[in-house]
Amino acid sequence: MPLAVLAKRASEETVTGSFASFIHDIHSGHLSDVVCHRSKRMILDSIGVGLLGSTTCAFDIALRYCQEMFPPSPVSSVYGRKGLKLSPPLAAFANGVAVHSMDFDDTWHPPTHPSGAVLPALLAASQMLPEDSRPTGLDFLLAFNVGIEVQGRLLHFSREAHDIPKRFHPPSVVGTLGSAAATAKLLSLDTAQCGHALAIAASLAGAPMANAATLAKPLHVGNATRLGLEATLLAARGMEASPLILDAIPGCAGFGAFCGDYQPRPLLLSASGHEFLLKKQDVAFKSFPAHLGTHWAAEAALSVRSLLTNLSSSSLPSAIRSIILRVPESKYINRPFPCSEHEARHSIQFSTCTALLDGRVTASSFKEDRIRRPELLWLLSKVAVEHPEDNVANFDKMYAEVELTLQNGDVLAGRCDTFYGHWRKPLSRESLISKFQSSTLQVLQEDDVDHIIEVVDNLEDLPDSSLVASCL
């Protein structure tokens, strides 16, 4: 069938065509107050996490790569490097790496890291256009929500995508298409170009879970945001791709290649409005930089620690004979003795024992000298992990129990069904601002930090969205 005929069919009746039409046709009037509020919290948190991430080794490697391997085109700003600019795709890449370099970025359900795959691309793209034609802050906010919405819709097309991932890292797949959708909206591509941007992005997507807990994992988010932007720029210049990329075509896998149970549905824009998934399903913000699955265990450990300190006069480590940790089965966060900060961020045992030992888990908990403490290693040696049948590997349903047997035979237990920061127990405004300030004050001056908060708070009134990127 000729490409022109397929394109016409796509625009009229296919899943891919419906997504392209949605990206092109949706406007700021579709944004509810709840969606604006939640998405601005996501943007603020993601900027804070990215600025903190600009202090990491992973970011330094990525930035040197960008500076040394490609001639810079001084257009787009870089987190934590005032005065330094790169070409838009490379700025998106570097900033995406920064956001995920400490595993501190937001997490959605079905699981992915939605903001980090979209925001850096929008920040870079907002600085590309001539000053007299740059999108407004409201345009930026709408494009951000388009990128988040596309990610969520794609994840909802698969039942297996609802559980903790086993094969590929979700932001490397849905995040790439989310970045393409967001930047296609910001740069005002036509409907056909929006569809091609999604299809091109699908050919650039994917990263295996084996690189979790390594220095390479942040590349998944950096590549997602960069390659989504590049897909949009290619589509804007006439590159074409399958107009059926999101459809379920027997014998010819499109996006369904990533999910064995892929069952897509059209994304339709009602004449009466549109309810974004973000309104129905908020995101989780992390209080410490580690895989989301470890947060339940840390909070359960803190609750049992409070019982222990009230009952035992012995020093905490020596009072414990054994530790049972009841959590869902998830191989890539089951790391009994992590040897690096990246492994520690993906070790449910490490977060549990750190919470027991210190009464908290913070960014400094993952420093090399903290990981190798003898008392921590001693506690780790006491941990046994169990996987109750009713405890499923699903961020909306899982729980964690920490049971301590003391040297005197007493048994103490703590349980967490919903940690603070989860979408069922969202961070307060005060807690979110506190996290942002503690992250960014390591990189920026206090006045600059306060200015970013004010800019994001009033994003919809900003006449030029590139002013957000200029704050970095």
CSV table of C-alpha atoms in Angstrom, one decimal:
chain,number,residue,atom,x,y,z
A,1,MET,CA,0.0,0.0,0.0
A,2,PRO,CA,1.5,3.4,-0.9
A,3,LEU,CA,2.8,5.5,2.0
A,4,ALA,CA,0.4,8.4,1.1
A,5,VAL,CA,-2.6,6.1,1.4
A,6,LEU,CA,-1.3,4.6,4.7
A,7,ALA,CA,-0.8,8.2,6.0
A,8,LYS,CA,-4.3,9.1,5.1
A,9,ARG,CA,-5.6,6.0,6.8
A,10,ALA,CA,-3.5,6.7,9.8
A,11,SER,CA,-4.9,10.1,10.2
A,12,GLU,CA,-8.5,8.9,10.0
A,13,GLU,CA,-8.8,5.6,11.9
A,14,THR,CA,-5.6,4.2,13.4
A,15,VAL,CA,-4.2,4.2,16.9
A,16,THR,CA,-1.1,6.0,15.6
A,17,GLY,CA,-3.2,8.6,13.8
A,18,SER,CA,-5.2,9.2,17.0
A,19,PHE,CA,-2.1,9.9,18.9
A,20,ALA,CA,-0.8,12.3,16.2
A,21,SER,CA,-4.1,14.1,16.1
A,22,PHE,CA,-4.1,14.4,19.9
A,23,ILE,CA,-0.6,15.9,20.1
A,24,HIS,CA,-1.5,18.4,17.4
A,25,ASP,CA,-5.0,19.3,18.5
A,26,ILE,CA,-4.9,19.5,22.2
A,27,HIS,CA,-4.7,23.0,23.7
A,28,SER,CA,-4.1,24.7,27.0
A,29,GLY,CA,-7.8,24.9,27.7
A,30,HIS,CA,-7.7,21.1,28.3
A,31,LEU,CA,-5.4,21.5,31.3
A,32,SER,CA,-7.2,21.3,34.6
A,33,ASP,CA,-6.0,23.0,37.8
A,34,VAL,CA,-5.1,19.6,39.3
A,35,VAL,CA,-2.9,18.7,36.2
A,36,CYS,CA,-1.2,22.1,36.2
A,37,HIS,CA,-0.5,21.8,40.0
A,38,ARG,CA,0.9,18.3,39.8
A,39,SER,CA,2.9,18.8,36.7
A,40,LYS,CA,4.5,22.0,38.1
A,41,ARG,CA,5.5,20.0,41.2
A,42,MET,CA,7.1,17.4,38.8
A,43,ILE,CA,9.0,20.1,36.9
A,44,LEU,CA,10.3,21.7,40.1
A,45,ASP,CA,11.4,18.3,41.5
A,46,SER,CA,13.0,17.2,38.3
A,47,ILE,CA,15.0,20.5,38.0
A,48,GLY,CA,16.2,20.1,41.6
A,49,VAL,CA,17.2,16.5,41.0
A,50,GLY,CA,19.0,17.4,37.8
A,51,LEU,CA,20.9,20.2,39.4
A,52,LEU,CA,22.0,17.9,42.2
A,53,GLY,CA,22.8,15.2,39.6
A,54,SER,CA,25.2,17.7,37.9
A,55,THR,CA,27.6,17.0,40.7
A,56,THR,CA,27.9,13.3,39.9
A,57,CYS,CA,30.5,11.3,38.1
A,58,ALA,CA,28.0,10.0,35.6
A,59,PHE,CA,27.1,13.5,34.6
A,60,ASP,CA,30.8,14.6,34.3
A,61,ILE,CA,31.5,11.7,32.0
A,62,ALA,CA,28.5,12.5,29.8
A,63,LEU,CA,29.3,16.2,29.7
A,64,ARG,CA,32.9,15.6,28.7
A,65,TYR,CA,31.7,13.2,26.0
A,66,CYS,CA,29.4,15.9,24.6
A,67,GLN,CA,32.1,18.6,24.7
A,68,GLU,CA,34.9,16.5,23.3
A,69,MET,CA,33.1,14.3,20.7
A,70,PHE,CA,30.9,16.9,19.0
A,71,PRO,CA,31.5,20.6,18.1
A,72,PRO,CA,29.3,22.6,20.4
A,73,SER,CA,26.5,24.8,19.0
A,74,PRO,CA,26.0,27.3,21.9
A,75,VAL,CA,22.2,27.2,22.1
A,76,SER,CA,20.9,25.2,25.1
A,77,SER,CA,21.7,25.4,28.8
A,78,VAL,CA,23.2,22.7,30.9
A,79,TYR,CA,22.3,21.8,34.5
A,80,GLY,CA,24.7,23.4,37.0
A,81,ARG,CA,27.1,24.8,34.5
A,82,LYS,CA,26.3,28.5,34.2
A,83,GLY,CA,27.5,30.0,30.9
A,84,LEU,CA,28.0,26.6,29.2
A,85,LYS,CA,25.7,25.7,26.3
A,86,LEU,CA,25.6,22.8,23.9
A,87,SER,CA,23.6,21.9,20.9
A,88,PRO,CA,19.9,21.1,21.8
A,89,PRO,CA,20.2,17.3,21.5
A,90,LEU,CA,23.4,17.1,23.5
A,91,ALA,CA,22.1,19.5,26.2
A,92,ALA,CA,19.0,17.3,26.5
A,93,PHE,CA,21.2,14.2,26.7
A,94,ALA,CA,23.5,15.7,29.4
A,95,ASN,CA,20.6,17.0,31.5
A,96,GLY,CA,18.7,13.7,31.2
A,97,VAL,CA,21.8,11.9,32.5
A,98,ALA,CA,21.9,14.4,35.4
A,99,VAL,CA,18.3,13.8,36.3
A,100,HIS,CA,18.7,10.0,36.7
A,101,SER,CA,22.3,9.9,37.8
A,102,MET,CA,21.3,9.3,41.4
A,103,ASP,CA,18.0,7.5,40.8
A,104,PHE,CA,16.3,10.4,42.6
A,105,ASP,CA,13.7,11.4,39.9
A,106,ASP,CA,10.0,10.9,40.1
A,107,THR,CA,8.3,7.6,39.4
A,108,TRP,CA,4.8,6.9,38.0
A,109,HIS,CA,2.5,3.9,37.7
A,110,PRO,CA,2.7,1.8,35.5
A,111,PRO,CA,6.4,2.3,36.4
A,112,THR,CA,8.6,4.8,34.6
A,113,HIS,CA,10.4,8.0,35.3
A,114,PRO,CA,8.2,10.4,33.4
A,115,SER,CA,9.7,13.9,33.9
A,116,GLY,CA,13.4,13.2,33.3
A,117,ALA,CA,12.6,11.8,29.8
A,118,VAL,CA,10.6,14.9,28.8
A,119,LEU,CA,11.7,18.0,30.7
A,120,PRO,CA,15.4,18.2,29.4
A,121,ALA,CA,14.2,18.0,25.8
A,122,LEU,CA,11.7,20.8,26.3
A,123,LEU,CA,14.3,23.0,28.1
A,124,ALA,CA,16.7,22.5,25.2
A,125,ALA,CA,14.0,23.0,22.5
A,126,SER,CA,12.7,26.1,24.1
A,127,GLN,CA,16.0,27.9,23.4
A,128,MET,CA,16.2,26.8,19.8
A,129,LEU,CA,13.7,29.2,18.3
A,130,PRO,CA,14.2,32.9,17.4
A,131,GLU,CA,13.4,35.2,20.4
A,132,ASP,CA,10.3,36.6,18.7
A,133,SER,CA,8.7,33.1,18.2
A,134,ARG,CA,9.5,31.2,21.4
A,135,PRO,CA,6.7,29.3,23.1
A,136,THR,CA,5.2,30.7,26.2
A,137,GLY,CA,5.3,29.1,29.6
A,138,LEU,CA,1.7,27.9,29.1
A,139,ASP,CA,2.8,26.3,25.8
A,140,PHE,CA,5.7,24.7,27.7
A,141,LEU,CA,3.4,23.3,30.4
A,142,LEU,CA,1.0,21.9,27.8
A,143,ALA,CA,3.8,20.2,25.9
A,144,PHE,CA,5.2,18.7,29.2
A,145,ASN,CA,1.8,17.2,29.9
A,146,VAL,CA,1.5,15.9,26.4
A,147,GLY,CA,4.8,14.0,26.9
A,148,ILE,CA,3.7,12.7,30.2
A,149,GLU,CA,0.3,11.6,28.8
A,150,VAL,CA,1.7,9.7,25.9
A,151,GLN,CA,4.0,7.8,28.2
A,152,GLY,CA,1.2,6.8,30.5
A,153,ARG,CA,-1.2,5.8,27.7
A,154,LEU,CA,1.5,3.5,26.1
A,155,LEU,CA,2.2,1.9,29.5
A,156,HIS,CA,-1.5,1.2,30.1
A,157,PHE,CA,-1.7,-0.8,26.8
A,158,SER,CA,0.2,-3.6,28.5
A,159,ARG,CA,-0.7,-5.6,31.7
A,160,GLU,CA,2.8,-6.7,32.2
A,161,ALA,CA,4.0,-3.1,32.2
A,162,HIS,CA,2.2,-2.5,35.5
A,163,ASP,CA,4.7,-4.6,37.4
A,164,ILE,CA,8.3,-3.8,38.3
A,165,PRO,CA,10.1,-4.2,35.0
A,166,LYS,CA,12.1,-7.3,34.1
A,167,ARG,CA,13.3,-6.9,30.5
A,168,PHE,CA,13.7,-3.3,29.5
A,169,HIS,CA,13.9,0.0,31.4
A,170,PRO,CA,10.6,1.8,30.8
A,171,PRO,CA,11.8,5.4,30.4
A,172,SER,CA,14.2,4.2,27.6
A,173,VAL,CA,11.1,3.1,25.6
A,174,VAL,CA,8.0,5.2,26.5
A,175,GLY,CA,10.2,8.1,27.6
A,176,THR,CA,11.7,8.3,24.1
A,177,LEU,CA,8.2,8.6,22.6
A,178,GLY,CA,7.1,11.0,25.3
A,179,SER,CA,10.0,13.2,24.5
A,180,ALA,CA,9.1,13.2,20.8
A,181,ALA,CA,5.5,13.9,21.6
A,182,ALA,CA,6.3,16.8,23.9
A,183,THR,CA,8.8,18.5,21.6
A,184,ALA,CA,6.6,17.9,18.6
A,185,LYS,CA,3.9,19.9,20.5
A,186,LEU,CA,6.3,22.6,21.6
A,187,LEU,CA,7.7,23.1,18.1
A,188,SER,CA,4.2,23.1,16.5
A,189,LEU,CA,4.6,20.1,14.1
A,190,ASP,CA,1.6,19.3,11.9
A,191,THR,CA,-0.4,16.2,12.5
A,192,ALA,CA,1.5,14.0,10.0
A,193,GLN,CA,4.8,15.1,11.4
A,194,CYS,CA,3.7,14.3,15.0
A,195,GLY,CA,2.9,10.7,13.8
A,196,HIS,CA,6.3,10.4,12.1
A,197,ALA,CA,8.1,11.8,15.2
A,198,LEU,CA,6.5,9.0,17.3
A,199,ALA,CA,7.4,6.4,14.8
A,200,ILE,CA,11.0,7.6,14.4
A,201,ALA,CA,11.3,7.6,18.2
A,202,ALA,CA,10.2,4.0,18.4
A,203,SER,CA,13.2,3.0,16.2
A,204,LEU,CA,15.5,4.8,18.6
A,205,ALA,CA,14.1,3.4,21.9
A,206,GLY,CA,15.1,0.7,24.3
A,207,ALA,CA,17.6,-0.4,27.0
A,208,PRO,CA,17.9,-3.7,28.8
A,209,MET,CA,17.5,-4.0,32.6
A,210,ALA,CA,20.9,-5.6,33.0
A,211,ASN,CA,22.5,-2.2,33.1
A,212,ALA,CA,20.5,-1.3,36.2
A,213,ALA,CA,22.7,-0.6,39.2
A,214,THR,CA,25.6,0.5,37.0
A,215,LEU,CA,27.0,3.8,35.9
A,216,ALA,CA,25.4,3.3,32.5
A,217,LYS,CA,21.8,3.4,33.8
A,218,PRO,CA,21.5,7.2,33.7
A,219,LEU,CA,22.2,7.0,29.9
A,220,HIS,CA,18.7,5.4,29.5
A,221,VAL,CA,17.0,8.6,30.5
A,222,GLY,CA,19.6,10.8,28.8
A,223,ASN,CA,19.2,8.9,25.5
A,224,ALA,CA,15.4,8.9,25.8
A,225,THR,CA,15.1,12.7,26.1
A,226,ARG,CA,17.8,13.3,23.5
A,227,LEU,CA,16.5,10.8,20.9
A,228,GLY,CA,12.9,11.9,21.3
A,229,LEU,CA,14.0,15.4,20.5
A,230,GLU,CA,16.1,14.2,17.5
A,231,ALA,CA,13.1,12.2,16.2
A,232,THR,CA,11.0,15.4,16.3
A,233,LEU,CA,13.7,17.4,14.5
A,234,LEU,CA,14.0,14.7,11.8
A,235,ALA,CA,10.3,14.6,11.3
A,236,ALA,CA,10.2,18.4,11.0
A,237,ARG,CA,12.7,18.1,8.2
A,238,GLY,CA,10.7,15.6,6.3
A,239,MET,CA,11.8,12.2,7.7
A,240,GLU,CA,9.0,9.7,7.4
A,241,ALA,CA,8.3,6.4,9.3
A,242,SER,CA,5.5,3.9,9.7
A,243,PRO,CA,2.1,5.5,10.1
A,244,LEU,CA,1.0,2.4,12.0
A,245,ILE,CA,3.8,2.3,14.6
A,246,LEU,CA,1.5,2.2,17.6
A,247,ASP,CA,-1.1,-0.2,16.0
A,248,ALA,CA,-1.2,-3.9,16.6
A,249,ILE,CA,-0.5,-5.3,13.1
A,250,PRO,CA,-0.4,-9.1,12.9
A,251,GLY,CA,2.9,-10.4,11.7
A,252,CYS,CA,4.6,-6.9,11.8
A,253,ALA,CA,5.5,-5.6,15.2
A,254,GLY,CA,5.5,-1.9,15.9
A,255,PHE,CA,5.6,-0.6,19.4
A,256,GLY,CA,4.2,-4.0,20.5
A,257,ALA,CA,7.7,-5.4,20.0
A,258,PHE,CA,8.4,-4.1,23.6
A,259,CYS,CA,5.4,-5.7,25.2
A,260,GLY,CA,4.2,-9.2,24.7
A,261,ASP,CA,0.6,-8.4,25.7
A,262,TYR,CA,0.3,-5.0,23.9
A,263,GLN,CA,-3.3,-4.0,23.3
A,264,PRO,CA,-3.5,-0.4,22.0
A,265,ARG,CA,-6.5,1.8,22.0
A,266,PRO,CA,-7.0,5.2,20.2
A,267,LEU,CA,-6.2,8.4,22.2
A,268,LEU,CA,-9.2,10.5,21.4
A,269,LEU,CA,-9.7,14.1,22.2
A,270,SER,CA,-13.3,14.7,23.2
A,271,ALA,CA,-15.1,17.9,22.1
A,272,SER,CA,-16.0,18.4,25.8
A,273,GLY,CA,-12.5,18.2,27.0
A,274,HIS,CA,-9.8,15.7,28.0
A,275,GLU,CA,-9.0,14.0,31.3
A,276,PHE,CA,-5.2,13.6,31.6
A,277,LEU,CA,-3.9,10.4,33.3
A,278,LEU,CA,-2.0,12.7,35.6
A,279,LYS,CA,-5.3,13.9,37.1
A,280,LYS,CA,-6.3,10.3,38.0
A,281,GLN,CA,-2.8,9.0,38.9
A,282,ASP,CA,-0.3,11.3,40.6
A,283,VAL,CA,3.5,10.5,40.7
A,284,ALA,CA,5.7,9.4,43.5
A,285,PHE,CA,8.5,11.8,44.7
A,286,LYS,CA,11.5,10.2,46.4
A,287,SER,CA,12.9,11.3,49.8
A,288,PHE,CA,16.2,9.6,49.2
A,289,PRO,CA,18.1,8.7,45.9
A,290,ALA,CA,17.4,5.0,45.3
A,291,HIS,CA,15.1,2.7,43.4
A,292,LEU,CA,11.5,3.3,44.4
A,293,GLY,CA,11.0,-0.3,45.6
A,294,THR,CA,13.5,0.3,48.4
A,295,HIS,CA,11.4,3.1,50.0
A,296,TRP,CA,8.8,0.7,51.4
A,297,ALA,CA,11.5,-1.3,53.2
A,298,ALA,CA,13.3,1.8,54.5
A,299,GLU,CA,10.1,3.1,56.1
A,300,ALA,CA,9.2,-0.3,57.6
A,301,ALA,CA,12.7,-0.4,59.0
A,302,LEU,CA,12.3,3.0,60.6
A,303,SER,CA,9.1,2.0,62.3
A,304,VAL,CA,10.6,-1.1,63.8
A,305,ARG,CA,13.7,0.8,64.8
A,306,SER,CA,11.6,3.1,66.9
A,307,LEU,CA,10.3,0.1,68.8
A,308,LEU,CA,13.8,-1.3,69.3
A,309,THR,CA,15.3,1.9,70.7
A,310,ASN,CA,12.5,2.1,73.2
A,311,LEU,CA,13.0,-1.5,74.4
A,312,SER,CA,16.7,-2.3,74.2
A,313,SER,CA,19.5,-0.7,76.1
A,314,SER,CA,22.1,-2.5,73.9
A,315,SER,CA,23.7,-0.7,71.0
A,316,LEU,CA,21.5,-1.2,68.0
A,317,PRO,CA,23.5,-3.5,65.8
A,318,SER,CA,24.6,-5.9,68.6
A,319,ALA,CA,21.0,-6.2,69.9
A,320,ILE,CA,19.9,-7.8,66.6
A,321,ARG,CA,20.2,-11.6,66.0
A,322,SER,CA,18.5,-11.8,62.6
A,323,ILE,CA,16.4,-9.7,60.2
A,324,ILE,CA,13.7,-11.0,57.9
A,325,LEU,CA,12.7,-8.8,55.0
A,326,ARG,CA,9.3,-9.6,53.4
A,327,VAL,CA,9.1,-7.9,50.0
A,328,PRO,CA,8.0,-8.7,46.4
A,329,GLU,CA,10.4,-10.7,44.2
A,330,SER,CA,12.4,-8.4,42.1
A,331,LYS,CA,15.9,-9.6,41.1
A,332,TYR,CA,17.5,-6.3,40.3
A,333,ILE,CA,16.9,-4.8,43.7
A,334,ASN,CA,17.8,-8.0,45.6
A,335,ARG,CA,21.5,-7.2,46.2
A,336,PRO,CA,22.6,-8.6,49.6
A,337,PHE,CA,26.1,-7.0,49.6
A,338,PRO,CA,26.3,-4.0,47.3
A,339,CYS,CA,29.8,-3.0,46.3
A,340,SER,CA,29.2,0.4,44.8
A,341,GLU,CA,26.9,3.4,45.2
A,342,HIS,CA,24.9,2.3,42.2
A,343,GLU,CA,24.4,-1.2,43.5
A,344,ALA,CA,23.5,0.3,46.9
A,345,ARG,CA,20.8,2.4,45.2
A,346,HIS,CA,19.3,-0.9,43.9
A,347,SER,CA,19.6,-2.9,47.1
A,348,ILE,CA,16.5,-3.3,49.2
A,349,GLN,CA,18.8,-4.9,51.9
A,350,PHE,CA,21.0,-1.8,52.0
A,351,SER,CA,18.2,0.7,52.4
A,352,THR,CA,16.7,-1.5,55.2
A,353,CYS,CA,19.9,-1.8,57.1
A,354,THR,CA,20.9,1.8,56.6
A,355,ALA,CA,17.5,2.9,58.0
A,356,LEU,CA,17.9,0.5,61.0
A,357,LEU,CA,21.5,1.7,61.7
A,358,ASP,CA,21.2,5.5,61.2
A,359,GLY,CA,17.5,6.2,61.6
A,360,ARG,CA,17.3,7.7,58.1
A,361,VAL,CA,18.4,7.2,54.5
A,362,THR,CA,19.8,10.3,52.7
A,363,ALA,CA,21.9,11.1,49.7
A,364,SER,CA,25.1,10.8,51.8
A,365,SER,CA,24.1,7.2,52.8
A,366,PHE,CA,25.3,6.0,49.4
A,367,LYS,CA,28.9,7.4,49.6
A,368,GLU,CA,31.6,4.8,49.3
A,369,ASP,CA,32.8,5.1,52.9
A,370,ARG,CA,29.2,4.7,54.2
A,371,ILE,CA,28.6,1.6,52.1
A,372,ARG,CA,31.7,-0.2,53.6
A,373,ARG,CA,31.0,0.5,57.3
A,374,PRO,CA,31.7,-2.6,59.4
A,375,GLU,CA,28.5,-2.2,61.4
A,376,LEU,CA,26.5,-1.9,58.2
A,377,LEU,CA,28.1,-5.0,56.7
A,378,TRP,CA,27.4,-6.9,59.9
A,379,LEU,CA,23.7,-6.0,59.7
A,380,LEU,CA,23.6,-7.0,56.0
A,381,SER,CA,24.9,-10.4,57.0
A,382,LYS,CA,21.8,-10.9,59.3
A,383,VAL,CA,19.2,-10.3,56.5
A,384,ALA,CA,17.1,-13.1,55.0
A,385,VAL,CA,14.6,-12.2,52.3
A,386,GLU,CA,11.2,-13.7,51.9
A,387,HIS,CA,8.6,-13.2,49.1
A,388,PRO,CA,5.1,-13.7,50.4
A,389,GLU,CA,2.7,-14.8,47.7
A,390,ASP,CA,0.3,-11.9,48.3
A,391,ASN,CA,3.2,-9.3,48.0
A,392,VAL,CA,3.2,-8.6,44.2
A,393,ALA,CA,6.0,-6.7,42.4
A,394,ASN,CA,3.7,-3.7,41.7
A,395,PHE,CA,4.2,-0.2,43.0
A,396,ASP,CA,0.5,0.3,43.5
A,397,LYS,CA,0.0,-2.9,45.5
A,398,MET,CA,3.3,-4.0,47.2
A,399,TYR,CA,4.2,-3.7,50.9
A,400,ALA,CA,7.3,-4.3,53.0
A,401,GLU,CA,7.7,-6.0,56.4
A,402,VAL,CA,10.9,-5.9,58.5
A,403,GLU,CA,11.0,-8.4,61.3
A,404,LEU,CA,13.8,-8.3,63.9
A,405,THR,CA,14.7,-11.1,66.2
A,406,LEU,CA,16.7,-9.8,69.1
A,407,GLN,CA,19.5,-11.5,71.0
A,408,ASN,CA,17.1,-12.0,73.9
A,409,GLY,CA,14.6,-13.8,71.7
A,410,ASP,CA,12.1,-10.9,71.4
A,411,VAL,CA,10.6,-10.3,68.0
A,412,LEU,CA,9.8,-6.9,66.7
A,413,ALA,CA,8.1,-6.1,63.4
A,414,GLY,CA,7.3,-3.1,61.2
A,415,ARG,CA,5.3,-2.8,58.0
A,416,CYS,CA,4.9,-0.2,55.3
A,417,ASP,CA,2.0,-0.3,52.8
A,418,THR,CA,2.4,3.3,51.5
A,419,PHE,CA,5.6,5.4,52.1
A,420,TYR,CA,5.6,9.1,52.4
A,421,GLY,CA,6.0,10.5,48.9
A,422,HIS,CA,3.9,7.8,47.2
A,423,TRP,CA,1.0,9.0,45.1
A,424,ARG,CA,-1.4,7.8,47.9
A,425,LYS,CA,0.6,9.8,50.4
A,426,PRO,CA,2.0,12.8,48.5
A,427,LEU,CA,4.8,15.0,49.7
A,428,SER,CA,3.6,18.3,51.2
A,429,ARG,CA,4.5,21.5,49.5
A,430,GLU,CA,6.9,22.1,52.4
A,431,SER,CA,8.6,18.7,51.9
A,432,LEU,CA,8.9,19.2,48.2
A,433,ILE,CA,10.4,22.6,48.6
A,434,SER,CA,12.8,21.3,51.2
A,435,LYS,CA,14.0,18.6,48.9
A,436,PHE,CA,14.4,21.1,46.1
A,437,GLN,CA,16.4,23.5,48.2
A,438,SER,CA,18.7,20.8,49.7
A,439,SER,CA,19.4,19.6,46.2
A,440,THR,CA,20.0,22.9,44.5
A,441,LEU,CA,21.9,24.8,47.2
A,442,GLN,CA,24.8,22.4,46.5
A,443,VAL,CA,25.0,24.0,43.0
A,444,LEU,CA,23.4,27.4,43.0
A,445,GLN,CA,23.1,30.5,45.3
A,446,GLU,CA,20.1,30.9,47.5
A,447,ASP,CA,18.7,33.8,45.4
A,448,ASP,CA,18.9,31.7,42.2
A,449,VAL,CA,17.1,28.7,44.0
A,450,ASP,CA,14.3,31.0,45.1
A,451,HIS,CA,14.0,32.4,41.6
A,452,ILE,CA,13.6,29.0,40.1
A,453,ILE,CA,10.8,28.2,42.6
A,454,GLU,CA,9.0,31.4,41.7
A,455,VAL,CA,9.4,30.8,37.9
A,456,VAL,CA,8.0,27.3,38.1
A,457,ASP,CA,5.2,28.4,40.4
A,458,ASN,CA,4.1,31.0,37.8
A,459,LEU,CA,5.0,29.0,34.7
A,460,GLU,CA,1.7,29.4,32.9
A,461,ASP,CA,2.2,33.2,33.1
A,462,LEU,CA,5.7,33.2,31.6
A,463,PRO,CA,5.9,35.1,28.3
A,464,ASP,CA,9.0,33.1,27.1
A,465,SER,CA,9.5,29.5,28.2
A,466,SER,CA,13.2,29.7,27.5
A,467,LEU,CA,13.5,31.7,30.7
A,468,VAL,CA,13.1,28.4,32.6
A,469,ALA,CA,16.3,27.0,31.0
A,470,SER,CA,18.2,30.2,31.5
A,471,CYS,CA,17.8,29.7,35.3
A,472,LEU,CA,19.9,26.5,35.2
